[in-house]
Tab-separated table of N, CA and C in Angstrom:
chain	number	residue	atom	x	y	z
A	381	UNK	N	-37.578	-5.988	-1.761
A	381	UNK	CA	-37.228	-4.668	-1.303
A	381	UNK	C	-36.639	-4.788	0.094
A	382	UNK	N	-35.718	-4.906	-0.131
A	382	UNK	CA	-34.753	-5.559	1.380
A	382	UNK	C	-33.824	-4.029	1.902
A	383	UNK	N	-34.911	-2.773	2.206
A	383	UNK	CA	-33.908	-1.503	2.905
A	383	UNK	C	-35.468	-1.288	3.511
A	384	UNK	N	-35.170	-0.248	4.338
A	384	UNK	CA	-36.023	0.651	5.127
A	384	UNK	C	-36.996	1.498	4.145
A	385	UNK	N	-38.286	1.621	4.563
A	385	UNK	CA	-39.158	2.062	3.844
A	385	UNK	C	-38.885	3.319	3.332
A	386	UNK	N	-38.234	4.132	4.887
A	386	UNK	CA	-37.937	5.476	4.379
A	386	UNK	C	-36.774	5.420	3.593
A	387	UNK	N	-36.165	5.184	2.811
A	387	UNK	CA	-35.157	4.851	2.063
A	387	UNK	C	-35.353	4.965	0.566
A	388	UNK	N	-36.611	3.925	0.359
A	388	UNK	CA	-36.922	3.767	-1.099
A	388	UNK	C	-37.532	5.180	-1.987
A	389	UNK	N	-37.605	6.118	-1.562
A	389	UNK	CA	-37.776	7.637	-2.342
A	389	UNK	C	-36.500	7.511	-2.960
A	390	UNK	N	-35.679	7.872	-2.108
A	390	UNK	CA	-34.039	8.676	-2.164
A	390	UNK	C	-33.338	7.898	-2.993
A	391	UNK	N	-33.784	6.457	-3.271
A	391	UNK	CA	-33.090	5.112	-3.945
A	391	UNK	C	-33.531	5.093	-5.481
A	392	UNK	N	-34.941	5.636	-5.003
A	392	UNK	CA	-35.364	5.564	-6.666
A	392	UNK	C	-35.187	6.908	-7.570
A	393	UNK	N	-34.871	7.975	-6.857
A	393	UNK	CA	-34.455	9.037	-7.623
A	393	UNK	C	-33.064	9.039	-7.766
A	394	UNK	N	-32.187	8.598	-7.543
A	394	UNK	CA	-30.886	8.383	-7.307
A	394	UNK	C	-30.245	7.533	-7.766
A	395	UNK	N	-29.970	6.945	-8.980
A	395	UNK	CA	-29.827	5.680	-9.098
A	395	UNK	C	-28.970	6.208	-10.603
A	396	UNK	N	-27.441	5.546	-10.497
A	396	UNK	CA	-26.439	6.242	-11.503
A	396	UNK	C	-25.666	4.308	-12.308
A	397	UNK	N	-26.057	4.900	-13.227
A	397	UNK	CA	-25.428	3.892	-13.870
A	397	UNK	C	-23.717	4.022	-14.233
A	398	UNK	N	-22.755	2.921	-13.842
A	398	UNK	CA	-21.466	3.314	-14.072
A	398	UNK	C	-21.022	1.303	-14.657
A	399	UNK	N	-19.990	2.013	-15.080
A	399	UNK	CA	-19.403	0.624	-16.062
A	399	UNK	C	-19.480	0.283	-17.276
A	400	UNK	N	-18.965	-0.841	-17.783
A	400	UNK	CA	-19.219	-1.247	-19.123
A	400	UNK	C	-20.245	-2.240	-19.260
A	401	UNK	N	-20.926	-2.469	-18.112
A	401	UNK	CA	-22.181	-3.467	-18.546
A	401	UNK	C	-23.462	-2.665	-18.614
A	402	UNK	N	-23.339	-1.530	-18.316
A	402	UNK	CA	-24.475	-1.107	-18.162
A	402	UNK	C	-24.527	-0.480	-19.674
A	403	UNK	N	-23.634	-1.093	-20.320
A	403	UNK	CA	-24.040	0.063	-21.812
A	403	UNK	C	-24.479	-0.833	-23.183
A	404	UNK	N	-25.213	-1.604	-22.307
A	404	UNK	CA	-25.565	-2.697	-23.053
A	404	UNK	C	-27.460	-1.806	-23.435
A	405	UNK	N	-27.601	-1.939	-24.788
A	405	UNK	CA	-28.893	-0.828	-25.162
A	405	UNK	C	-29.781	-1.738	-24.610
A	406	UNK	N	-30.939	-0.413	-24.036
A	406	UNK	CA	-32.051	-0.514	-23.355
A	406	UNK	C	-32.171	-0.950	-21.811
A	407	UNK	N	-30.567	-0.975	-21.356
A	407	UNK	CA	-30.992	-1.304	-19.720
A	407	UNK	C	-31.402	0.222	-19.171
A	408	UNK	N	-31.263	0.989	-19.649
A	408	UNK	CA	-31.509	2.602	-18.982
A	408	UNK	C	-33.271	2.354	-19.156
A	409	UNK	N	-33.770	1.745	-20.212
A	409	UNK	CA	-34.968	2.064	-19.822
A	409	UNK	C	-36.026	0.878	-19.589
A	410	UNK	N	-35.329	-0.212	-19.643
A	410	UNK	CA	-35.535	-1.344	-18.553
A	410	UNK	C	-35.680	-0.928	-17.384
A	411	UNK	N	-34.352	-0.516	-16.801
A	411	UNK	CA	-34.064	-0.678	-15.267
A	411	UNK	C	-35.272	0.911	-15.071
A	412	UNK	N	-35.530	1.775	-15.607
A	412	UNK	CA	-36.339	3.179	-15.576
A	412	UNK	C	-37.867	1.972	-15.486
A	413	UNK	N	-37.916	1.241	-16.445
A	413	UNK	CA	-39.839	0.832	-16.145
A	413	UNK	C	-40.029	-0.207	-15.215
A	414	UNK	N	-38.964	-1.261	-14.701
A	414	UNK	CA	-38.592	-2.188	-13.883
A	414	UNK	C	-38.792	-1.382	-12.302
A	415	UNK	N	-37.780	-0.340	-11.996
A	415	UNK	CA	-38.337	0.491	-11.170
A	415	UNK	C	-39.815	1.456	-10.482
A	416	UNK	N	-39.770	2.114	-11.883
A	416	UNK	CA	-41.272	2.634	-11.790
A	416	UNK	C	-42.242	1.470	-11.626
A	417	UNK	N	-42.393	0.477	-11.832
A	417	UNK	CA	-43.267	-0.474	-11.527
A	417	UNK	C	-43.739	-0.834	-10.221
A	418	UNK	N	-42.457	-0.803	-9.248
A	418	UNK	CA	-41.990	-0.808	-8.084
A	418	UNK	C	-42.861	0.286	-6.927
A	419	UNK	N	-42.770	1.401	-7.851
A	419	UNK	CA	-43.315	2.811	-6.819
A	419	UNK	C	-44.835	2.728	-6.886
A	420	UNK	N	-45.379	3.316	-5.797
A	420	UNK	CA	-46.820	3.033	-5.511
A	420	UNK	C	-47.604	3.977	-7.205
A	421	UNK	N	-48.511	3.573	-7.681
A	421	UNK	CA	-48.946	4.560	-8.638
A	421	UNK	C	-49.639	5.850	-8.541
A	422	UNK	N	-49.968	6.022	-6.695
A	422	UNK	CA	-50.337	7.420	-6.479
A	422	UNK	C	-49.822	8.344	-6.482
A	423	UNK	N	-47.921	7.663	-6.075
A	423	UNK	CA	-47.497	8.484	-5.628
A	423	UNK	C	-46.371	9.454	-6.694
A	424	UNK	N	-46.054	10.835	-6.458
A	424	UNK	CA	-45.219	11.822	-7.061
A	424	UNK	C	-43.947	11.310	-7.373
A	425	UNK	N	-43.242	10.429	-7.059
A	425	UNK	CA	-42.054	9.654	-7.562
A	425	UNK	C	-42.426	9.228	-8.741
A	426	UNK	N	-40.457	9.416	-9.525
A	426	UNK	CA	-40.929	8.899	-10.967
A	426	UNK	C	-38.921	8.508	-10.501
A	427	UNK	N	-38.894	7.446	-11.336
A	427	UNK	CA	-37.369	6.947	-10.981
A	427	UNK	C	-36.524	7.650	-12.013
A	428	UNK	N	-35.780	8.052	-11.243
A	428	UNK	CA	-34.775	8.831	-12.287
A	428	UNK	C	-33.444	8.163	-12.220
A	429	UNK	N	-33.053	7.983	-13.138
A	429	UNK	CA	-31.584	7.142	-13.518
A	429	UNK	C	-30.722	7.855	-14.387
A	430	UNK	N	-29.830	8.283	-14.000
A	430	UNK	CA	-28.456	9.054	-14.275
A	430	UNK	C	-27.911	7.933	-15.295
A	431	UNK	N	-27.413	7.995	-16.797
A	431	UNK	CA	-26.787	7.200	-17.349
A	431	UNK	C	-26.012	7.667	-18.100
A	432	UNK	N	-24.821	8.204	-17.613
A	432	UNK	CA	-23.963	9.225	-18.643
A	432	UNK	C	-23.259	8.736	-19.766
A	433	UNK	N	-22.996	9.336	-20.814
A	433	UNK	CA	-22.354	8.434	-22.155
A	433	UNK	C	-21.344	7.994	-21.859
A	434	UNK	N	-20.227	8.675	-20.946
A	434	UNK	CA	-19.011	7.718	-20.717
A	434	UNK	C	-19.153	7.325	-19.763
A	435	UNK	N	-19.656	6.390	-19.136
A	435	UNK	CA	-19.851	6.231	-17.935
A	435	UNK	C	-18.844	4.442	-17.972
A	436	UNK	N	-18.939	3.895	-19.117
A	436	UNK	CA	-18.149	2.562	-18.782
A	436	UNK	C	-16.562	3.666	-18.868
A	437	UNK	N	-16.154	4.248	-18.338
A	437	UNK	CA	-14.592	5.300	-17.746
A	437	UNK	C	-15.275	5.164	-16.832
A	438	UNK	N	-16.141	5.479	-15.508
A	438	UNK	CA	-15.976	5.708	-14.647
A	438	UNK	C	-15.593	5.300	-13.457
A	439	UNK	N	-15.624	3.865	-13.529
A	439	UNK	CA	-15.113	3.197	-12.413
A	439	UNK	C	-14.023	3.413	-12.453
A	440	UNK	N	-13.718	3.745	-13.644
A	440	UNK	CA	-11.923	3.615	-13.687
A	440	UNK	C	-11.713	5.558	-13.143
A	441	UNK	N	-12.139	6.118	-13.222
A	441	UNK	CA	-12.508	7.714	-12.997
A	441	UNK	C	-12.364	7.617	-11.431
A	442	UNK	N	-13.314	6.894	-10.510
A	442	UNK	CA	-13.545	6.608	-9.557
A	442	UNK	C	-12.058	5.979	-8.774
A	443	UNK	N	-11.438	4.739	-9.844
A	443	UNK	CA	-10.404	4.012	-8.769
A	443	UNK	C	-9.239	5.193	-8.501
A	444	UNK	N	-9.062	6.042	-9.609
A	444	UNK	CA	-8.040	7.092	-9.935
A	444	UNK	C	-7.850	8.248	-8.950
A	445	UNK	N	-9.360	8.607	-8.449
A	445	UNK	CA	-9.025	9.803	-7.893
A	445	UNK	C	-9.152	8.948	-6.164
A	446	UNK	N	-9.357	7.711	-6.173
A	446	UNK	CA	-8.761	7.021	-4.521
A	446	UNK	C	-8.015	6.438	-4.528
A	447	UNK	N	-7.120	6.312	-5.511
A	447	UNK	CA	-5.805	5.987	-5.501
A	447	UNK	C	-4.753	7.298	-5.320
A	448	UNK	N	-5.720	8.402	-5.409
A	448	UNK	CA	-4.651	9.322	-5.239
A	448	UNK	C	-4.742	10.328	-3.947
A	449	UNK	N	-6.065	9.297	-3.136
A	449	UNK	CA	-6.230	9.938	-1.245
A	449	UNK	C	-4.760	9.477	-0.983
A	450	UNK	N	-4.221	10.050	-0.051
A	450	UNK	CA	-3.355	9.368	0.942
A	450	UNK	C	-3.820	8.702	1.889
A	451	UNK	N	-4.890	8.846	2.457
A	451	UNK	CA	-5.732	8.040	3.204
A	451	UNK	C	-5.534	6.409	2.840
A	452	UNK	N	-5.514	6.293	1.586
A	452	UNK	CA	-5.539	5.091	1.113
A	452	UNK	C	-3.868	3.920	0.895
A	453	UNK	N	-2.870	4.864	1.381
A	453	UNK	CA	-1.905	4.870	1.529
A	453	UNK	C	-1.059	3.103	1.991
A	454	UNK	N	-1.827	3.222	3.443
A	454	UNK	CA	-1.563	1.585	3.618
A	454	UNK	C	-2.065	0.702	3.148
A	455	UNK	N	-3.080	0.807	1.948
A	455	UNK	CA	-4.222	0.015	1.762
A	455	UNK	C	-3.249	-0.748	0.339
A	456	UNK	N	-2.184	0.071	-0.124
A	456	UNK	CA	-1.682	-0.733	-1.437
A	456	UNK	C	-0.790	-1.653	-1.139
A	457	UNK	N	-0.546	-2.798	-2.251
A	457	UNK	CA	0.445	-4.002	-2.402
A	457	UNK	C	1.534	-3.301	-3.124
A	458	UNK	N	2.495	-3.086	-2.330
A	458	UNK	CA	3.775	-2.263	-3.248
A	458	UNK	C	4.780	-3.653	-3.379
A	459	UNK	N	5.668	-3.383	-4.586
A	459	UNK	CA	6.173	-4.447	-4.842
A	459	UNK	C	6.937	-5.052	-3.983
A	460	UNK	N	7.617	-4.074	-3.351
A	460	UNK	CA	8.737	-4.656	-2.069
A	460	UNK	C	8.035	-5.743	-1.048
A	461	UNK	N	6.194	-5.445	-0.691
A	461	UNK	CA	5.944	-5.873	0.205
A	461	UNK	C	5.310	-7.091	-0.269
A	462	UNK	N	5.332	-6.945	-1.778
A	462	UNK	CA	4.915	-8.520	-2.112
A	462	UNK	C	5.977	-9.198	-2.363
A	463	UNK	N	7.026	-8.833	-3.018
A	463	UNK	CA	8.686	-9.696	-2.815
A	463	UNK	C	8.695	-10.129	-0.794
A	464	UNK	N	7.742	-9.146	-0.442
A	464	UNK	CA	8.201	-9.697	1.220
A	464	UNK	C	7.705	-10.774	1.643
A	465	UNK	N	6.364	-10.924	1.069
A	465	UNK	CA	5.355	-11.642	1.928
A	465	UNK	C	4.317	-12.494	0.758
A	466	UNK	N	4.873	-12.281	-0.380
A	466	UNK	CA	4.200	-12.865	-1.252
A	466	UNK	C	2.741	-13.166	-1.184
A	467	UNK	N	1.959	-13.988	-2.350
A	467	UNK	CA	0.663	-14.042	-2.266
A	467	UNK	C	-0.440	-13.529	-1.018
A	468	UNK	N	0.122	-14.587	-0.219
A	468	UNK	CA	-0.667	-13.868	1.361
A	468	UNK	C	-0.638	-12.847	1.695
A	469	UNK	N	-0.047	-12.090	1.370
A	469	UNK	CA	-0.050	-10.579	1.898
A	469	UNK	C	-1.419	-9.938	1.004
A	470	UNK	N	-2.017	-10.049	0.204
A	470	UNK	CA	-3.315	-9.849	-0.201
A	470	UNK	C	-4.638	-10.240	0.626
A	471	UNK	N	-4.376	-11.513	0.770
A	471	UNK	CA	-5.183	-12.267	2.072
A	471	UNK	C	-5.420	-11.841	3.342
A	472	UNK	N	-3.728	-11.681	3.610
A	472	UNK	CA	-4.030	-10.803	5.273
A	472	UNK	C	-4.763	-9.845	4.980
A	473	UNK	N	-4.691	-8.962	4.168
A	473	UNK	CA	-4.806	-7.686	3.897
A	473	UNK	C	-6.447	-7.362	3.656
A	474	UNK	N	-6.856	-8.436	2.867
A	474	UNK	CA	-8.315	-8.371	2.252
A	474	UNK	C	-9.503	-8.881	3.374
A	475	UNK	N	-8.722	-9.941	3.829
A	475	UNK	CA	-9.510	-10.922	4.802
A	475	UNK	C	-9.899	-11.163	5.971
């Protein structure tokens, strides 16, 4: 348990499953008794895990609507600037 004590409430009620690995049957209630195991047994916490049916879309849900901040604007490899600067220009960029 490597966060701040006050932390682990908010972590264990909060906890959203997204992707295509997670839709592998029975990690929802693995990772649900794996957790609860975790929480003291006196206490009023019970781990709640969000696991929506489409959820292996969501990362892709997720890259879509920040690909479409402008914020994110300088952050892309447009083709011109990889005809410019080829491979490395990912590197500078990432690294």
């Amino acid at each position: 348990m490597a966060c701040e004590a006050s932390m682990r409430p908010d972590l264990a009620i909060n906890m959203v499953l997204t992707g295509g690995s997670t839709m592998f049957p029975g990690l929802e209630d693995r990772l649900r008794s794996e957790i609860g195991a975790l929480i003291p047994p006196h206490s009023d916490l019970r781990a709640r895990i969000i696991a929506p049916p489409e959820r292996h879309h969501t990362v892709w849900f997720g890259g879509f609507i920040l690909s479409s901040l402008s914020t994110f604007d300088d952050e892309w490899v447009t083709r011109k600037r990889y005809d410019e600067y080829g491979a490395t220009l990912v590197h500078k960029m990432c690294f």
